[in-house]
């Protein structure tokens, strides 16, 4: 299937590792020109070198902490002035910490709000006027299966990601007439650095091993295993493509069947 992505420009956030990097690699393989960011200059530069080496794509690596509004805007605008357009925006960042509800301070709420909700809202607000001018845009937010089925240990994530889904659904209706398509992709348990770290946190709390924690998660997943980052990336690449021309306002999980509800 020709996805029609050649020479499109995509910004992929939080792309030095994990799911963001897998999405960047997937888009690069389709001939997309990339602007990618993460907090660490060294991490993002290394990721860009690897992606260029493996795919021969054009990759602009920029350092940006997306919990800062100024740095989020600077990332968008530097990439825009480099390429002259942005066709695709993939919002993503690290997840907020796993904490028991009674230990979550006001500062934790504030940080998680900026990282999880505001970073995406700011980038989408930058992107929409440009996408309106070109009458073309694809926005995909990487959220979590927690927006469909809350995960007990991830209270900040459960609370704030649903706000992003509400925002995206609203914007998909408002900007549909401009041919700007906005969707959410919800990873279930997918084996990345963050998930390895999460298994260590849970193991300490439950006085067990990270391997035992992961086995416990696998038992809750009908496909019996954690996902691979590329399996999530494949859906994001499709939604970013010309072929996904009639899908907007959708929230789709890639979770091996973990979510037990109907929709
Ligand atoms: N993996 C899963 O199973 C899963 C499931 C559900 C939801 N999610 C969510 O999906 C997102 C990605 O998960 P992941 O597993 O890929 O995590 P990861 O392996 O920890 O990768 C996170 C990426 O985001 C970057 N990043 C972190 N904080 C940032 C910030 N403030 N500004 C800019 N970049 C930042 C990191 O790079 P630097 O360290 O260089 O900044 C890294 O490139 C997270 O929000 C996570 O909660 C993941």
XYZ file of C-alpha atoms and ligand atoms in Angstrom:
311
model
C 0.000 0.000 0.000
C 1.408 3.400 -0.950
C 0.788 5.608 2.072
C 1.408 8.784 0.073
C 3.768 10.132 2.699
C 6.849 10.852 0.607
C 8.280 14.337 1.281
C 5.656 15.164 3.886
C 7.032 16.934 6.957
C 6.283 15.475 10.387
C 7.112 16.706 13.854
C 7.443 13.855 16.331
C 7.743 14.779 19.995
C 9.575 12.765 22.644
C 11.344 10.832 19.923
C 14.762 9.987 21.371
C 13.554 6.552 22.493
C 10.526 4.360 23.081
C 7.256 4.913 21.251
C 8.137 8.345 19.858
C 11.316 7.033 18.305
C 9.502 4.027 16.819
C 6.990 6.419 15.221
C 9.813 8.587 13.865
C 11.495 5.523 12.342
C 8.195 4.345 10.829
C 7.566 7.727 9.207
C 11.172 8.021 8.030
C 10.851 4.650 6.272
C 7.933 6.127 4.283
C 10.074 9.038 3.055
C 8.831 11.623 5.558
C 11.130 14.505 6.526
C 11.319 14.745 10.296
C 11.650 17.259 13.084
C 12.143 15.415 16.368
C 12.714 16.559 19.928
C 13.404 15.448 23.468
C 14.814 17.039 26.641
C 18.330 15.723 26.192
C 20.382 17.199 23.366
C 22.626 14.146 23.366
C 19.747 11.620 23.298
C 17.911 13.341 20.462
C 21.043 13.838 18.390
C 21.936 10.159 18.799
C 18.404 9.100 17.798
C 18.551 11.358 14.720
C 21.892 9.849 13.661
C 20.476 6.328 13.990
C 17.322 7.186 12.027
C 19.334 8.867 9.244
C 21.711 5.917 9.074
C 18.919 3.330 8.951
C 16.468 5.105 6.631
C 18.404 7.862 4.780
C 15.630 10.274 5.801
C 16.167 13.957 6.510
C 16.011 14.490 10.285
C 16.213 17.742 12.222
C 16.981 17.063 15.910
C 16.065 19.739 18.428
C 16.362 19.848 22.192
C 13.112 20.884 23.904
C 11.533 20.238 27.274
C 7.853 20.013 26.385
C 6.748 20.807 29.911
C 7.883 24.361 29.097
C 5.449 26.302 26.908
C 8.278 28.430 25.470
C 10.378 25.405 24.539
C 7.392 23.664 22.943
C 6.676 26.723 20.786
C 10.361 27.118 19.933
C 10.524 23.484 18.782
C 7.546 23.928 16.503
C 8.740 27.210 15.021
C 12.350 26.137 14.450
C 11.159 23.046 12.592
C 8.632 25.109 10.637
C 11.232 27.633 9.531
C 13.624 24.809 8.587
C 11.127 22.939 6.391
C 8.676 25.716 5.505
C 5.641 23.567 6.388
C 4.320 20.988 8.825
C 1.959 18.321 7.492
C 1.930 15.950 10.460
C 2.189 16.518 14.195
C 2.651 13.615 16.601
C 2.365 14.756 20.213
C 4.081 12.645 22.844
C 6.225 13.066 25.958
C 7.269 11.113 29.003
C 4.506 9.972 31.315
C 3.813 11.503 34.724
C 5.063 9.563 37.784
C 3.221 6.656 39.362
C 2.225 7.795 42.864
C -0.457 6.847 45.397
C -3.229 9.465 45.353
C -2.507 10.725 48.879
C 1.163 11.346 48.026
C 0.439 13.484 44.962
C 1.277 17.102 45.781
C -0.053 20.230 44.083
C 3.362 20.539 42.414
C 3.012 17.017 40.958
C -0.400 17.960 39.521
C 1.013 21.154 38.041
C 4.007 19.396 36.433
C 1.852 16.597 35.040
C -0.630 19.122 33.630
C 2.105 20.928 31.707
C 3.764 17.729 30.488
C 0.693 15.723 29.547
C -2.006 18.184 28.517
C -0.567 21.657 27.915
C 2.390 20.499 25.806
C -0.013 18.920 23.317
C -2.470 21.848 23.471
C 0.317 24.344 22.722
C 1.740 22.364 19.807
C -1.695 21.778 18.302
C -2.436 25.508 18.605
C 0.794 26.298 16.738
C 0.062 23.715 14.053
C -3.565 24.463 13.240
C -3.188 27.894 11.556
C -0.412 26.492 9.311
C -2.461 23.420 8.477
C -5.492 25.621 7.753
C -3.447 27.634 5.229
C -2.451 24.461 3.365
C -5.890 22.834 3.852
C -4.119 19.718 5.015
C -3.025 18.335 8.341
C -2.750 15.199 10.386
C -2.448 15.324 14.162
C -1.967 12.143 16.168
C -1.701 12.235 19.949
C 0.043 9.364 21.706
C -1.977 8.907 24.895
C -2.620 5.681 26.783
C -5.120 2.864 27.084
C -5.699 4.509 30.486
C -8.122 6.894 28.723
C -10.386 3.881 28.145
C -9.585 1.806 31.224
C -7.837 3.623 34.086
C -4.668 1.949 35.367
C -4.728 1.934 39.177
C -1.116 3.010 39.725
C -1.205 5.847 37.175
C -3.559 8.402 38.691
C -2.008 11.530 37.142
C -1.964 9.897 33.724
C -5.573 8.652 34.014
C -6.816 12.086 35.043
C -4.964 14.285 32.554
C -4.915 12.212 29.386
C -8.689 12.122 29.224
C -8.543 15.927 28.975
C -6.429 15.604 25.839
C -8.927 13.180 24.330
C -11.745 15.660 25.025
C -9.741 18.469 23.455
C -8.869 16.459 20.348
C -12.409 15.257 19.796
C -13.653 18.844 19.970
C -10.956 20.138 17.624
C -11.559 17.335 15.139
C -15.116 18.648 14.702
C -14.094 22.293 14.469
C -11.221 21.806 12.006
C -12.554 18.906 9.945
C -13.727 21.390 7.260
C -10.066 22.495 6.910
C -9.059 18.887 6.188
C -7.188 18.666 9.492
C -7.649 15.172 10.896
C -7.022 14.640 14.607
C -6.873 11.240 16.292
C -5.589 9.637 19.489
C -3.624 6.426 19.675
C -3.613 4.574 22.983
C -0.750 2.219 23.740
C -1.385 -0.605 26.153
C 1.629 -2.172 27.869
C 4.431 -1.795 25.318
C 7.996 -2.762 26.112
C 9.976 0.491 26.298
C 12.403 1.988 28.794
C 9.526 3.654 30.670
C 7.723 0.353 31.096
C 10.878 -1.356 32.327
C 11.236 1.450 34.884
C 7.566 1.174 35.828
C 7.995 -2.580 36.432
C 10.890 -1.760 38.791
C 8.813 0.780 40.744
C 5.911 -1.655 41.089
C 8.292 -4.511 42.025
C 9.767 -2.438 44.872
C 6.284 -1.535 46.080
C 5.098 -5.166 45.965
C 8.395 -6.653 47.173
C 8.826 -8.775 44.065
C 10.911 -8.733 40.852
C 10.368 -6.653 37.684
C 10.078 -9.915 35.675
C 7.261 -11.109 37.954
C 5.502 -7.756 37.540
C 5.718 -8.012 33.747
C 4.391 -11.592 33.873
C 1.463 -10.306 35.929
C 0.669 -7.705 33.246
C 0.951 -10.343 30.508
C -1.752 -12.407 32.234
C -4.175 -9.491 31.816
C -3.524 -9.206 28.062
C -5.479 -11.562 25.777
C -2.539 -11.781 23.352
C -0.377 -12.885 26.310
C 2.543 -10.511 25.786
C 3.545 -6.875 25.915
C 3.456 -4.911 22.676
C 6.452 -3.909 20.581
C 6.928 -0.169 19.887
C 6.776 -0.818 16.103
C 3.283 -2.304 16.492
C 2.073 1.011 17.918
C 4.044 2.995 15.354
C 2.382 1.190 12.439
C -1.025 2.593 13.400
C 0.346 6.107 13.911
C 2.032 6.028 10.503
C -1.217 4.898 8.880
C -3.246 7.629 10.619
C -0.647 10.191 9.503
C -0.904 9.021 5.912
C -2.980 9.980 2.873
C -4.726 6.604 3.156
C -6.384 7.514 6.460
C -8.382 10.272 4.792
C -11.748 9.527 6.431
C -10.694 8.914 10.036
C -10.885 11.786 12.505
C -11.924 12.215 16.129
C -11.090 8.563 16.817
C -9.355 7.136 19.878
C -7.876 3.758 19.034
C -6.050 1.384 21.343
C -3.085 -0.830 20.397
C -3.094 -3.020 23.478
C -3.264 -6.724 22.622
C -6.892 -6.730 23.814
C -6.146 -5.367 27.313
C -9.128 -2.976 27.250
C -12.218 -5.047 28.058
C -14.902 -2.494 27.157
C -16.800 -2.307 23.891
C -15.518 1.016 22.507
N 5.143 2.152 26.828
C 3.942 1.920 27.286
O 3.568 0.792 27.599
C 2.955 3.033 27.424
C 1.623 2.714 27.678
C 0.717 3.735 27.803
C 1.135 5.039 27.680
N 2.447 5.308 27.447
C 2.825 6.697 27.352
O 3.410 6.971 26.105
C 4.431 7.951 26.246
C 5.740 7.422 25.686
O 6.057 6.258 26.426
P 7.434 5.483 26.230
O 7.192 4.141 26.820
O 7.917 5.622 24.841
O 8.390 6.327 27.203
P 9.998 6.472 27.191
O 10.615 5.236 26.667
O 10.332 6.936 28.563
O 10.239 7.646 26.153
C 9.794 8.949 26.430
C 10.358 9.887 25.379
O 9.914 11.213 25.667
C 11.050 12.063 25.895
N 10.644 12.972 26.956
C 10.354 12.694 28.233
N 9.989 13.818 28.884
C 10.060 14.821 27.981
C 9.837 16.219 28.056
N 9.471 16.827 29.203
N 10.032 16.962 26.943
C 10.447 16.382 25.777
N 10.672 15.078 25.664
C 10.482 14.298 26.754
C 12.191 11.128 26.268
O 13.460 11.636 25.887
P 14.467 12.434 26.887
O 14.640 11.566 28.089
O 15.694 12.631 26.071
O 13.767 13.706 27.188
C 11.855 9.932 25.357
O 12.305 10.201 24.062
C 4.507 8.286 27.737
O 3.720 9.414 28.001
C 3.886 7.078 28.367
O 3.312 7.372 29.615
C 3.355 4.348 27.312
